[in-house]
mmCIF file of C-alpha atoms in Angstrom:
data_model
loop_
_atom_site.group_PDB
_atom_site.id
_atom_site.type_symbol
_atom_site.label_atom_id
_atom_site.label_comp_id
_atom_site.label_asym_id
_atom_site.label_seq_id
_atom_site.Cartn_x
_atom_site.Cartn_y
_atom_site.Cartn_z
ATOM 1 C CA MET A 1 -45.191 27.097 -30.376
ATOM 2 C CA ARG A 2 -42.262 25.905 -28.690
ATOM 3 C CA PRO A 3 -42.205 22.605 -26.297
ATOM 4 C CA PRO A 4 -41.196 22.815 -22.815
ATOM 5 C CA LEU A 5 -38.322 22.434 -21.663
ATOM 6 C CA CYS A 6 -38.336 18.900 -19.876
ATOM 7 C CA CYS A 7 -39.876 17.199 -22.611
ATOM 8 C CA LEU A 8 -36.910 18.071 -24.133
ATOM 9 C CA ALA A 9 -34.615 16.865 -22.243
ATOM 10 C CA LEU A 10 -36.816 13.604 -21.522
ATOM 11 C CA VAL A 11 -36.452 13.178 -26.162
ATOM 12 C CA ALA A 12 -32.670 13.402 -25.820
ATOM 13 C CA ALA A 13 -32.015 11.179 -22.486
ATOM 14 C CA LEU A 14 -33.971 8.827 -24.391
ATOM 15 C CA LEU A 15 -32.541 8.579 -27.085
ATOM 16 C CA GLY A 16 -29.361 9.860 -26.294
ATOM 17 C CA PRO A 17 -27.640 6.153 -26.007
ATOM 18 C CA CYS A 18 -28.614 5.595 -29.970
ATOM 19 C CA LEU A 19 -26.722 8.395 -30.871
ATOM 20 C CA ALA A 20 -23.779 8.167 -30.305
ATOM 21 C CA CYS A 21 -22.437 5.525 -32.746
ATOM 22 C CA PRO A 22 -19.676 5.302 -35.513
ATOM 23 C CA SER A 23 -20.300 5.755 -39.027
ATOM 24 C CA PRO A 24 -20.145 2.134 -39.501
ATOM 25 C CA CYS A 25 -21.997 0.452 -37.065
ATOM 26 C CA SER A 26 -25.857 0.363 -36.625
ATOM 27 C CA CYS A 27 -26.857 0.261 -32.613
ATOM 28 C CA SER A 28 -30.555 0.455 -31.839
ATOM 29 C CA THR A 29 -31.624 -0.843 -28.512
ATOM 30 C CA LYS A 30 -32.805 -4.523 -27.453
ATOM 31 C CA LYS A 31 -36.288 -5.571 -26.054
ATOM 32 C CA ASN A 32 -34.793 -5.558 -22.304
ATOM 33 C CA GLY A 33 -33.141 -2.506 -23.325
ATOM 34 C CA ARG A 34 -29.902 -2.923 -23.329
ATOM 35 C CA LEU A 35 -27.401 -1.143 -26.566
ATOM 36 C CA LEU A 36 -26.639 -2.820 -29.564
ATOM 37 C CA ALA A 37 -23.379 -2.128 -31.224
ATOM 38 C CA GLU A 38 -23.173 -3.866 -34.562
ATOM 39 C CA CYS A 39 -20.013 -3.398 -36.840
ATOM 40 C CA ALA A 40 -19.312 -6.638 -38.568
ATOM 41 C CA TYR A 41 -19.149 -7.283 -41.528
ATOM 42 C CA ARG A 42 -17.095 -3.877 -41.978
ATOM 43 C CA GLU A 43 -13.777 -4.969 -43.520
ATOM 44 C CA LEU A 44 -12.756 -2.678 -40.199
ATOM 45 C CA GLN A 45 -8.978 -2.955 -39.524
ATOM 46 C CA GLU A 46 -9.974 -1.378 -35.945
ATOM 47 C CA VAL A 47 -12.339 -1.351 -32.925
ATOM 48 C CA PRO A 48 -14.580 1.987 -34.354
ATOM 49 C CA GLN A 49 -13.984 5.169 -32.002
ATOM 50 C CA GLY A 50 -17.371 6.977 -30.756
ATOM 51 C CA LEU A 51 -19.467 4.765 -29.419
ATOM 52 C CA SER A 52 -21.665 5.210 -26.645
ATOM 53 C CA PRO A 53 -20.650 3.895 -22.952
ATOM 54 C CA ASN A 54 -23.692 2.960 -22.356
ATOM 55 C CA VAL A 55 -23.180 -0.424 -25.090
ATOM 56 C CA THR A 56 -23.109 -3.247 -23.932
ATOM 57 C CA ILE A 57 -23.691 -5.769 -26.659
ATOM 58 C CA LEU A 58 -20.640 -5.454 -28.918
ATOM 59 C CA THR A 59 -20.284 -7.153 -32.154
ATOM 60 C CA LEU A 60 -17.075 -7.195 -33.760
ATOM 61 C CA SER A 61 -17.421 -10.342 -36.133
ATOM 62 C CA ALA A 62 -15.845 -10.874 -39.893
ATOM 63 C CA ASN A 63 -13.385 -7.778 -39.887
ATOM 64 C CA ARG A 64 -9.751 -7.306 -40.356
ATOM 65 C CA ILE A 65 -8.613 -6.366 -37.078
ATOM 66 C CA GLY A 66 -5.161 -6.961 -35.950
ATOM 67 C CA ARG A 67 -4.498 -5.998 -33.025
ATOM 68 C CA LEU A 68 -6.077 -5.027 -30.078
ATOM 69 C CA GLY A 69 -4.292 -2.277 -27.893
ATOM 70 C CA ARG A 70 -4.570 -1.261 -23.925
ATOM 71 C CA GLY A 71 -7.176 1.140 -25.454
ATOM 72 C CA SER A 72 -9.576 -0.096 -27.660
ATOM 73 C CA PHE A 73 -12.314 -1.120 -25.335
ATOM 74 C CA ALA A 74 -12.067 1.946 -23.171
ATOM 75 C CA GLU A 75 -15.210 3.586 -24.358
ATOM 76 C CA VAL A 76 -17.795 0.570 -23.598
ATOM 77 C CA PRO A 77 -16.965 0.095 -20.170
ATOM 78 C CA GLU A 78 -20.500 -1.620 -19.421
ATOM 79 C CA VAL A 79 -20.004 -4.477 -22.991
ATOM 80 C CA GLN A 80 -20.942 -7.936 -21.095
ATOM 81 C CA SER A 81 -21.143 -9.489 -24.453
ATOM 82 C CA LEU A 82 -17.704 -8.877 -27.342
ATOM 83 C CA TRP A 83 -18.487 -10.742 -30.739
ATOM 84 C CA LEU A 84 -14.850 -10.802 -32.397
ATOM 85 C CA GLY A 85 -14.901 -13.619 -33.725
ATOM 86 C CA TYR A 86 -13.357 -14.516 -37.666
ATOM 87 C CA ASN A 87 -10.192 -11.673 -37.570
ATOM 88 C CA GLN A 88 -7.200 -11.584 -37.275
ATOM 89 C CA ILE A 89 -6.251 -10.570 -34.639
ATOM 90 C CA GLY A 90 -2.878 -11.770 -33.613
ATOM 91 C CA ALA A 91 -2.051 -9.740 -31.483
ATOM 92 C CA VAL A 92 -3.318 -8.716 -27.450
ATOM 93 C CA GLU A 93 -1.659 -5.313 -25.437
ATOM 94 C CA PRO A 94 -1.884 -6.731 -21.711
ATOM 95 C CA GLY A 95 -4.796 -4.732 -19.973
ATOM 96 C CA ALA A 96 -6.275 -5.065 -23.408
ATOM 97 C CA PHE A 97 -10.156 -6.577 -21.325
ATOM 98 C CA SER A 98 -8.999 -5.769 -17.585
ATOM 99 C CA SER A 99 -11.740 -2.931 -17.855
ATOM 100 C CA LEU A 100 -14.333 -4.593 -19.249
ATOM 101 C CA GLU A 101 -15.483 -5.836 -15.727
ATOM 102 C CA HIS A 102 -19.301 -6.613 -16.467
ATOM 103 C CA LEU A 103 -18.304 -9.077 -18.865
ATOM 104 C CA LYS A 104 -20.013 -12.451 -19.684
ATOM 105 C CA ASN A 105 -19.628 -13.603 -23.477
ATOM 106 C CA LEU A 106 -15.723 -13.000 -24.678
ATOM 107 C CA ASP A 107 -15.384 -14.207 -28.272
ATOM 108 C CA LEU A 108 -11.981 -14.491 -29.851
ATOM 109 C CA SER A 109 -12.250 -17.271 -31.997
ATOM 110 C CA HIS A 110 -11.006 -18.282 -35.369
ATOM 111 C CA ASN A 111 -8.434 -15.661 -35.156
ATOM 112 C CA ARG A 112 -5.097 -15.930 -35.160
ATOM 113 C CA LEU A 113 -3.837 -15.857 -30.956
ATOM 114 C CA ALA A 114 -0.818 -17.091 -30.731
ATOM 115 C CA ASP A 115 -0.878 -15.899 -27.414
ATOM 116 C CA PHE A 116 -2.816 -13.847 -24.754
ATOM 117 C CA PRO A 117 -2.273 -11.945 -22.079
ATOM 118 C CA TRP A 118 -4.604 -14.236 -19.704
ATOM 119 C CA GLN A 119 -3.792 -11.764 -16.177
ATOM 120 C CA ASP A 120 -6.720 -9.862 -18.059
ATOM 121 C CA LEU A 121 -9.166 -12.742 -17.099
ATOM 122 C CA ARG A 122 -8.309 -11.585 -13.342
ATOM 123 C CA ASN A 123 -10.836 -8.420 -13.730
ATOM 124 C CA LEU A 124 -13.471 -10.993 -15.754
ATOM 125 C CA SER A 125 -15.075 -12.645 -12.288
ATOM 126 C CA GLY A 126 -18.418 -12.399 -14.337
ATOM 127 C CA LEU A 127 -17.304 -14.356 -17.135
ATOM 128 C CA GLN A 128 -19.846 -17.044 -18.159
ATOM 129 C CA ILE A 129 -18.735 -17.950 -21.721
ATOM 130 C CA LEU A 130 -15.097 -17.815 -23.227
ATOM 131 C CA LYS A 131 -14.260 -19.047 -26.852
ATOM 132 C CA MET A 132 -11.083 -18.871 -27.993
ATOM 133 C CA ASN A 133 -11.087 -21.870 -30.622
ATOM 134 C CA ASN A 134 -9.407 -21.689 -34.071
ATOM 135 C CA ASN A 135 -6.472 -20.158 -33.166
ATOM 136 C CA ARG A 136 -2.995 -20.926 -32.960
ATOM 137 C CA LEU A 137 -2.357 -21.448 -28.896
ATOM 138 C CA ALA A 138 0.104 -24.221 -27.811
ATOM 139 C CA GLY A 139 0.112 -23.302 -24.847
ATOM 140 C CA LEU A 140 -1.578 -22.058 -21.317
ATOM 141 C CA PRO A 141 -0.824 -21.218 -18.171
ATOM 142 C CA ARG A 142 -2.083 -24.505 -15.619
ATOM 143 C CA ASP A 143 -4.535 -21.202 -13.818
ATOM 144 C CA ALA A 144 -4.957 -19.733 -16.922
ATOM 145 C CA PHE A 145 -8.701 -19.494 -15.492
ATOM 146 C CA ARG A 146 -8.533 -20.015 -11.943
ATOM 147 C CA TRP A 147 -10.387 -16.238 -11.663
ATOM 148 C CA LEU A 148 -13.224 -17.532 -14.062
ATOM 149 C CA ARG A 149 -15.595 -18.432 -11.233
ATOM 150 C CA ASP A 150 -18.837 -18.576 -13.554
ATOM 151 C CA LEU A 151 -17.103 -19.577 -16.267
ATOM 152 C CA ARG A 152 -19.974 -21.839 -17.845
ATOM 153 C CA SER A 153 -18.460 -22.818 -21.480
ATOM 154 C CA LEU A 154 -14.506 -23.290 -22.823
ATOM 155 C CA TRP A 155 -13.937 -23.373 -26.318
ATOM 156 C CA LEU A 156 -10.383 -24.108 -26.775
ATOM 157 C CA ASN A 157 -10.703 -27.096 -29.966
ATOM 158 C CA ASP A 158 -8.615 -26.672 -32.625
ATOM 159 C CA ASN A 159 -5.613 -25.038 -31.465
ATOM 160 C CA GLU A 160 -1.657 -25.820 -31.287
ATOM 161 C CA LEU A 161 -2.081 -27.620 -27.548
ATOM 162 C CA THR A 162 0.204 -29.728 -27.037
ATOM 163 C CA THR A 163 -0.424 -30.225 -23.564
ATOM 164 C CA LEU A 164 -1.882 -29.365 -20.503
ATOM 165 C CA ALA A 165 -1.066 -28.866 -16.972
ATOM 166 C CA GLU A 166 -2.730 -30.843 -14.773
ATOM 167 C CA GLY A 167 -5.325 -28.479 -12.881
ATOM 168 C CA THR A 168 -5.879 -26.450 -16.001
ATOM 169 C CA PHE A 169 -9.560 -26.917 -15.232
ATOM 170 C CA ASP A 170 -9.747 -27.092 -11.148
ATOM 171 C CA GLN A 171 -10.482 -24.143 -9.905
ATOM 172 C CA LEU A 172 -14.869 -23.943 -12.619
ATOM 173 C CA PRO A 173 -16.742 -24.846 -10.359
ATOM 174 C CA SER A 174 -19.682 -23.711 -12.876
ATOM 175 C CA LEU A 175 -18.284 -25.392 -15.911
ATOM 176 C CA SER A 176 -20.044 -27.188 -17.380
ATOM 177 C CA GLN A 177 -18.863 -27.400 -21.536
ATOM 178 C CA LEU A 178 -15.371 -27.511 -21.986
ATOM 179 C CA GLN A 179 -14.674 -28.163 -26.550
ATOM 180 C CA ILE A 180 -10.872 -29.306 -26.688
ATOM 181 C CA PHE A 181 -10.976 -31.952 -29.334
ATOM 182 C CA ASN A 182 -8.818 -30.703 -33.094
ATOM 183 C CA ASN A 183 -5.573 -29.828 -31.018
ATOM 184 C CA PRO A 184 -2.601 -32.318 -31.719
ATOM 185 C CA PHE A 185 -1.906 -33.758 -28.005
ATOM 186 C CA ASN A 186 1.050 -35.439 -27.327
ATOM 187 C CA CYS A 187 0.022 -37.796 -25.171
ATOM 188 C CA SER A 188 3.080 -38.308 -22.803
ATOM 189 C CA CYS A 189 1.872 -38.513 -18.395
ATOM 190 C CA LYS A 190 2.237 -34.981 -18.595
ATOM 191 C CA VAL A 191 -1.817 -35.735 -20.295
ATOM 192 C CA PHE A 192 -2.535 -38.334 -18.290
ATOM 193 C CA TRP A 193 -4.507 -36.784 -15.509
ATOM 194 C CA LEU A 194 -7.015 -35.331 -18.259
ATOM 195 C CA LYS A 195 -7.673 -39.481 -18.405
ATOM 196 C CA LYS A 196 -8.351 -39.284 -14.745
ATOM 197 C CA TRP A 197 -10.006 -35.451 -14.873
ATOM 198 C CA SER A 198 -13.233 -37.364 -17.542
ATOM 199 C CA GLU A 199 -13.327 -40.307 -16.146
ATOM 200 C CA SER A 200 -14.455 -38.316 -12.890
ATOM 201 C CA THR A 201 -15.663 -34.754 -13.781
ATOM 202 C CA SER A 202 -19.598 -33.763 -14.370
ATOM 203 C CA VAL A 203 -18.221 -31.651 -17.307
ATOM 204 C CA SER A 204 -19.874 -32.096 -20.824
ATOM 205 C CA ILE A 205 -16.282 -32.466 -23.284
ATOM 206 C CA THR A 206 -18.028 -32.208 -26.317
ATOM 207 C CA LYS A 207 -16.518 -34.474 -29.534
ATOM 208 C CA GLY A 208 -14.697 -36.446 -27.108
ATOM 209 C CA GLY A 209 -14.193 -39.196 -29.377
ATOM 210 C CA SER A 210 -12.073 -36.334 -31.216
ATOM 211 C CA THR A 211 -9.654 -35.381 -29.542
ATOM 212 C CA LEU A 212 -6.802 -37.551 -30.138
ATOM 213 C CA CYS A 213 -3.313 -38.084 -29.988
ATOM 214 C CA ALA A 214 -1.230 -36.690 -32.562
ATOM 215 C CA ALA A 215 2.152 -38.048 -30.445
ATOM 216 C CA PRO A 216 3.641 -39.952 -29.855
ATOM 217 C CA ALA A 217 3.970 -42.472 -33.452
ATOM 218 C CA ARG A 218 2.495 -45.574 -30.620
ATOM 219 C CA LEU A 219 -0.848 -43.547 -30.335
ATOM 220 C CA ARG A 220 -1.027 -41.646 -32.631
ATOM 221 C CA GLY A 221 -5.280 -41.152 -33.623
ATOM 222 C CA ARG A 222 -6.582 -43.056 -30.272
ATOM 223 C CA PRO A 223 -8.508 -40.948 -27.580
ATOM 224 C CA VAL A 224 -6.041 -38.689 -25.375
ATOM 225 C CA THR A 225 -8.580 -40.533 -22.154
ATOM 226 C CA ASP A 226 -7.273 -43.908 -23.223
ATOM 227 C CA ILE A 227 -3.911 -42.864 -23.133
ATOM 228 C CA PRO A 228 -2.821 -47.040 -20.923
ATOM 229 C CA ALA A 229 -2.288 -46.965 -17.723
ATOM 230 C CA ARG A 230 0.745 -49.155 -17.353
ATOM 231 C CA LEU A 231 2.744 -46.549 -19.302
ATOM 232 C CA CYS A 232 2.300 -44.077 -16.764
ATOM 233 C CA VAL A 233 2.787 -45.340 -12.812
ATOM 234 C CA ALA A 234 3.528 -42.234 -10.391
ATOM 235 C CA PRO A 235 6.813 -43.160 -8.527
ATOM 236 C CA SER A 236 8.491 -44.002 -5.934
ATOM 237 C CA ALA A 237 10.963 -43.634 -3.766
ATOM 238 C CA GLN A 238 13.219 -45.403 -1.059
ATOM 239 C CA LEU A 239 16.125 -44.066 0.866
ATOM 240 C CA THR A 240 18.760 -46.036 2.074
ATOM 241 C CA TYR A 241 21.557 -45.332 4.277
ATOM 242 C CA LEU A 242 24.172 -47.731 6.665
ATOM 243 C CA SER A 243 22.881 -48.383 9.703
ATOM 244 C CA SER A 244 26.307 -49.416 11.760
ATOM 245 C CA LEU A 245 29.771 -49.283 11.541
ATOM 246 C CA ASP A 246 30.224 -50.366 15.315
ATOM 247 C CA GLY A 247 33.718 -52.365 15.166
ATOM 248 C CA ALA A 248 34.912 -49.378 12.470
ATOM 249 C CA GLU A 249 37.867 -47.554 13.847
ATOM 250 C CA THR A 250 39.365 -44.347 12.341
ATOM 251 C CA ARG A 251 41.178 -40.525 12.490
ATOM 252 C CA GLU A 252 39.355 -39.544 9.842
ATOM 253 C CA GLY A 253 36.313 -37.491 9.193
ATOM 254 C CA LEU A 254 32.915 -39.804 8.710
ATOM 255 C CA THR A 255 31.436 -39.905 5.164
ATOM 256 C CA LEU A 256 27.748 -40.319 4.782
ATOM 257 C CA SER A 257 26.304 -42.322 2.139
ATOM 258 C CA LEU A 258 22.743 -42.429 0.972
ATOM 259 C CA HIS A 259 21.112 -43.733 -1.701
ATOM 260 C CA CYS A 260 17.963 -43.600 -3.540
ATOM 261 C CA SER A 261 16.610 -45.928 -5.510
ATOM 262 C CA VAL A 262 13.341 -44.977 -7.098
ATOM 263 C CA ALA A 263 10.907 -46.677 -9.998
ATOM 264 C CA GLY A 264 7.853 -46.058 -11.588
ATOM 265 C CA SER A 265 7.173 -45.459 -15.032
ATOM 266 C CA PRO A 266 8.275 -43.181 -17.034
ATOM 267 C CA PRO A 267 10.925 -43.923 -15.153
ATOM 268 C CA PRO A 268 11.735 -40.776 -12.278
ATOM 269 C CA GLU A 269 14.210 -38.397 -12.215
ATOM 270 C CA ILE A 270 15.917 -38.394 -9.197
ATOM 271 C CA ARG A 271 16.774 -34.781 -6.945
ATOM 272 C CA TRP A 272 18.083 -34.705 -3.452
ATOM 273 C CA ARG A 273 16.702 -31.058 -1.453
ATOM 274 C CA ILE A 274 19.287 -30.354 2.105
ATOM 275 C CA GLN A 275 18.087 -28.286 4.526
ATOM 276 C CA THR A 276 20.698 -27.218 7.347
ATOM 277 C CA SER A 277 21.152 -24.295 9.593
ATOM 278 C CA GLY A 278 23.057 -23.012 7.321
ATOM 279 C CA ARG A 279 22.361 -23.330 3.699
ATOM 280 C CA ARG A 280 18.996 -24.854 1.529
ATOM 281 C CA LEU A 281 19.303 -26.339 -1.544
ATOM 282 C CA GLU A 282 18.422 -28.522 -4.633
ATOM 283 C CA ILE A 283 20.864 -30.968 -6.167
ATOM 284 C CA HIS A 284 18.833 -31.737 -9.548
ATOM 285 C CA GLY A 285 20.915 -34.788 -11.155
ATOM 286 C CA PRO A 286 23.954 -35.902 -10.523
ATOM 287 C CA ASN A 287 27.486 -33.773 -10.269
ATOM 288 C CA VAL A 288 29.996 -36.873 -10.223
ATOM 289 C CA ALA A 289 31.466 -37.886 -13.819
ATOM 290 C CA ARG A 290 31.757 -41.081 -14.528
ATOM 291 C CA ASP A 291 35.556 -40.265 -13.635
ATOM 292 C CA GLY A 292 34.620 -40.162 -10.070
ATOM 293 C CA ASN A 293 35.533 -35.720 -10.689
ATOM 294 C CA ALA A 294 32.859 -33.607 -9.343
ATOM 295 C CA LYS A 295 31.491 -32.168 -12.455
ATOM 296 C CA GLN A 296 31.873 -28.798 -10.891
ATOM 297 C CA GLY A 297 35.022 -28.764 -8.402
ATOM 298 C CA ARG A 298 34.481 -29.499 -5.472
ATOM 299 C CA GLU A 299 31.653 -30.571 -4.638
ATOM 300 C CA ARG A 300 29.959 -30.374 -1.150
ATOM 301 C CA PHE A 301 27.558 -32.736 -1.940
ATOM 302 C CA LEU A 302 28.690 -35.476 -4.528
ATOM 303 C CA VAL A 303 25.144 -37.230 -6.675
ATOM 304 C CA PHE A 304 25.643 -40.110 -8.635
ATOM 305 C CA LYS A 305 24.199 -41.350 -11.822
ATOM 306 C CA ASN A 306 23.260 -44.121 -9.808
ATOM 307 C CA GLY A 307 21.252 -42.052 -7.030
ATOM 308 C CA THR A 308 24.140 -42.375 -4.064
ATOM 309 C CA MET A 309 24.680 -39.109 -2.509
ATOM 310 C CA ALA A 310 28.300 -38.999 0.053
ATOM 311 C CA ILE A 311 28.449 -36.192 2.010
ATOM 312 C CA PRO A 312 33.127 -36.582 2.784
ATOM 313 C CA ASP A 313 33.899 -35.037 6.526
ATOM 314 C CA PHE A 314 30.057 -35.138 7.790
ATOM 315 C CA SER A 315 30.641 -32.323 10.698
ATOM 316 C CA LYS A 316 27.801 -30.463 12.773
ATOM 317 C CA GLU A 317 27.269 -27.774 10.137
ATOM 318 C CA ASP A 318 25.620 -30.694 7.671
ATOM 319 C CA GLU A 319 23.588 -31.909 10.519
ATOM 320 C CA GLY A 320 19.992 -31.408 8.868
ATOM 321 C CA THR A 321 17.263 -33.198 6.339
ATOM 322 C CA TYR A 322 18.189 -34.820 3.217
ATOM 323 C CA THR A 323 15.170 -35.451 0.760
ATOM 324 C CA CYS A 324 15.142 -37.478 -2.225
ATOM 325 C CA LEU A 325 12.716 -36.313 -4.952
ATOM 326 C CA ALA A 326 11.215 -39.076 -7.577
ATOM 327 C CA VAL A 327 9.882 -37.191 -10.567
ATOM 328 C CA ASN A 328 8.392 -38.574 -13.458
ATOM 329 C CA ASP A 329 5.332 -36.687 -16.095
ATOM 330 C CA VAL A 330 3.020 -38.671 -13.237
ATOM 331 C CA GLY A 331 3.678 -36.910 -10.040
ATOM 332 C CA THR A 332 6.058 -36.493 -7.395
ATOM 333 C CA ARG A 333 7.401 -38.737 -4.142
ATOM 334 C CA ASP A 334 9.793 -38.063 -1.851
ATOM 335 C CA VAL A 335 11.115 -39.416 1.159
ATOM 336 C CA SER A 336 13.338 -37.998 4.339
ATOM 337 C CA VAL A 337 16.106 -38.611 7.022
ATOM 338 C CA ASN A 338 17.217 -36.435 9.346
ATOM 339 C CA VAL A 339 20.600 -36.693 10.272
ATOM 340 C CA ALA A 340 22.956 -35.735 13.907
ATOM 341 C CA LEU A 341 25.666 -35.896 15.317
ATOM 342 C CA ALA A 342 25.990 -36.926 19.302
ATOM 343 C CA GLY A 343 28.394 -37.478 21.264
ATOM 344 C CA SER A 344 28.500 -40.402 25.015
ATOM 345 C CA ARG A 345 29.722 -43.200 26.303
ATOM 346 C CA ASN A 346 26.653 -44.902 25.537
ATOM 347 C CA PRO A 347 24.900 -43.685 22.755
ATOM 348 C CA ALA A 348 21.976 -46.150 22.942
ATOM 349 C CA GLU A 349 21.255 -45.656 26.316
ATOM 350 C CA ASP A 350 21.119 -41.760 26.371
ATOM 351 C CA LEU A 351 19.270 -42.098 22.828
ATOM 352 C CA LEU A 352 16.332 -43.412 24.483
ATOM 353 C CA ARG A 353 16.084 -42.220 27.268
ATOM 354 C CA ASP A 354 15.565 -39.083 25.884
ATOM 355 C CA ASP A 355 13.345 -40.305 23.105
ATOM 356 C CA PRO A 356 10.671 -43.208 24.590
ATOM 357 C CA HIS A 357 9.433 -43.250 21.540
ATOM 358 C CA ALA A 358 12.227 -44.625 20.068
ATOM 359 C CA GLY A 359 12.430 -47.779 18.567
ATOM 360 C CA GLN A 360 14.908 -50.448 18.577
ATOM 361 C CA PRO A 361 17.857 -49.916 16.069
ATOM 362 C CA GLY A 362 18.741 -52.180 12.933
ATOM 363 C CA GLY A 363 15.762 -50.434 10.904
ATOM 364 C CA GLN A 364 17.962 -49.804 7.395
ATOM 365 C CA SER A 365 15.061 -47.301 4.808
ATOM 366 C CA CYS A 366 12.840 -45.166 4.566
ATOM 367 C CA SER A 367 10.377 -45.277 1.847
ATOM 368 C CA LYS A 368 7.307 -43.326 0.158
ATOM 369 C CA GLY A 369 5.403 -45.491 -2.585
ATOM 370 C CA ASP A 370 1.364 -46.493 -2.528
ATOM 371 C CA GLU A 371 0.537 -46.551 1.223
ATOM 372 C CA THR A 372 0.303 -43.687 3.709
ATOM 373 C CA ASP A 373 2.328 -42.241 6.585
ATOM 374 C CA PRO A 374 -0.224 -41.051 9.196
ATOM 375 C CA SER A 375 2.326 -39.417 11.974
ATOM 376 C CA GLY A 376 4.357 -37.413 8.758
ATOM 377 C CA ILE A 377 7.229 -37.564 10.339
ATOM 378 C CA GLY A 378 10.369 -38.595 8.846
ATOM 379 C CA GLU A 379 13.286 -41.513 10.646
ATOM 380 C CA LYS A 380 15.835 -39.990 12.256
ATOM 381 C CA LEU A 381 19.574 -40.798 11.495
ATOM 382 C CA VAL A 382 21.393 -39.986 14.755
ATOM 383 C CA ILE A 383 25.481 -40.605 13.689
ATOM 384 C CA VAL A 384 26.978 -41.250 16.821
ATOM 385 C CA TYR A 385 31.345 -40.235 17.399
ATOM 386 C CA HIS A 386 31.748 -43.315 20.599
ATOM 387 C CA VAL A 387 35.787 -42.681 21.934
ATOM 388 C CA PRO A 388 36.473 -45.217 23.986
ATOM 389 C CA ARG A 389 38.074 -44.674 27.694
ATOM 390 C CA GLU A 390 41.603 -46.372 26.403
ATOM 391 C CA SER A 391 41.152 -43.593 23.917
ATOM 392 C CA ARG A 392 40.645 -40.267 25.797
ATOM 393 C CA SER A 393 42.834 -41.605 28.830
ATOM 394 C CA GLY A 394 45.771 -41.809 26.741
ATOM 395 C CA ALA A 395 49.000 -39.989 27.733
ATOM 396 C CA GLY A 396 51.337 -37.476 25.885
ATOM 397 C CA GLY A 397 49.594 -35.908 23.672
ATOM 398 C CA ALA A 398 48.338 -38.771 21.236
ATOM 399 C CA VAL A 399 45.289 -38.451 19.010
ATOM 400 C CA PRO A 400 42.910 -40.206 19.860
ATOM 401 C CA ARG A 401 41.706 -43.055 17.967
ATOM 402 C CA ILE A 402 38.075 -42.328 17.307
ATOM 403 C CA ARG A 403 35.587 -45.331 17.266
ATOM 404 C CA LEU A 404 32.464 -44.688 15.036
ATOM 405 C CA GLY A 405 29.158 -46.063 15.528
ATOM 406 C CA MET A 406 25.288 -45.316 13.649
ATOM 407 C CA LEU A 407 21.869 -45.311 15.250
ATOM 408 C CA LEU A 408 18.885 -45.042 13.931
ATOM 409 C CA LEU A 409 16.405 -43.783 16.462
ATOM 410 C CA ALA A 410 12.362 -44.408 14.489
ATOM 411 C CA LEU A 411 10.640 -41.305 15.413
ATOM 412 C CA GLY A 412 7.386 -42.878 13.875
ATOM 413 C CA VAL A 413 6.340 -45.637 11.392
ATOM 414 C CA LEU A 414 8.689 -46.093 8.308
ATOM 415 C CA LEU A 415 7.836 -42.884 5.454
ATOM 416 C CA CYS A 416 5.631 -44.379 3.391
ATOM 417 C CA CYS A 417 3.048 -41.616 0.895
#
């Protein structure tokens, strides 16, 4: 007597998930109803095909897999735990993991990864454990893990990391365990942030004593979290300029000179950012050679090695904001001055009348150091073209003699941060 068709359908429904199992693997249903595909220690050179789409645990550890392609896991979209440790994986094609939206545990440890398609992690927001230890990773993007809001455990130990960008772990609110030991860290001030972060975080940094400096020589063997604070000082910047040219007379255009003084450890690099109505540019380093000639030919803005910038024949087109940036491995500081041209018979009275908050002339610098400026407003340097009466009334078409002056119009307190 044949069994009813409904019974056959029920049996097929119960056993179906277990039947779709490639020959190298063994498949079973766990007590919690999850389907396990056990494919470890099978000498596999690639991810086997023919897996059931209902697989939630896939074990591929201790094989000889060398590459993961874009469609390697297309058959198992429901997988939650994927174990790939102790293989020979040296290449991962972008998109290999991006479709595994239910993934919670990913083990890629003990492979040959020197690079990884970090954008694949964008869709793995539910990931809780990520093991990438014992690979060949030499660097990480600052935002590599920014999408992993549920990540609790991150293993990066035993790689070739020499530095970590500040903020690498800032967007991991659930992180409780971090392993970064046995990496050849270069303990420049680029990793000084790790010292401050480790002192304030609740994350357990496993085997912190083994997180040692490999360079420079004077710090070799010393814990990364023990970099001397005196070696890494955030930069400060001060912008100075000539605040008065009263009494000077000239028939030529004005050369505006700004000087940026910086301090910090390591010594900061000086950059200039210029914003006018017609242009925006940033100048990294000097563009004037030791002999006084511009390196790129005729430069509009002349930047010298000592931190001075000069703008010959300053005109209305050059009005705008001039910012000096001090940059080192610890951070960046900037200080700005707003420069404008004005003309008036009595410029001091005009400027003070137009701005009731203006202070008295005489300030000569803006600075940024350790204090905070609540106003957030820079000083304004107004270059005043003052034409004397006798020059204006001259006859015969004579060229007027122009008297130049500068007036500092204070819009707030001196810049500090």
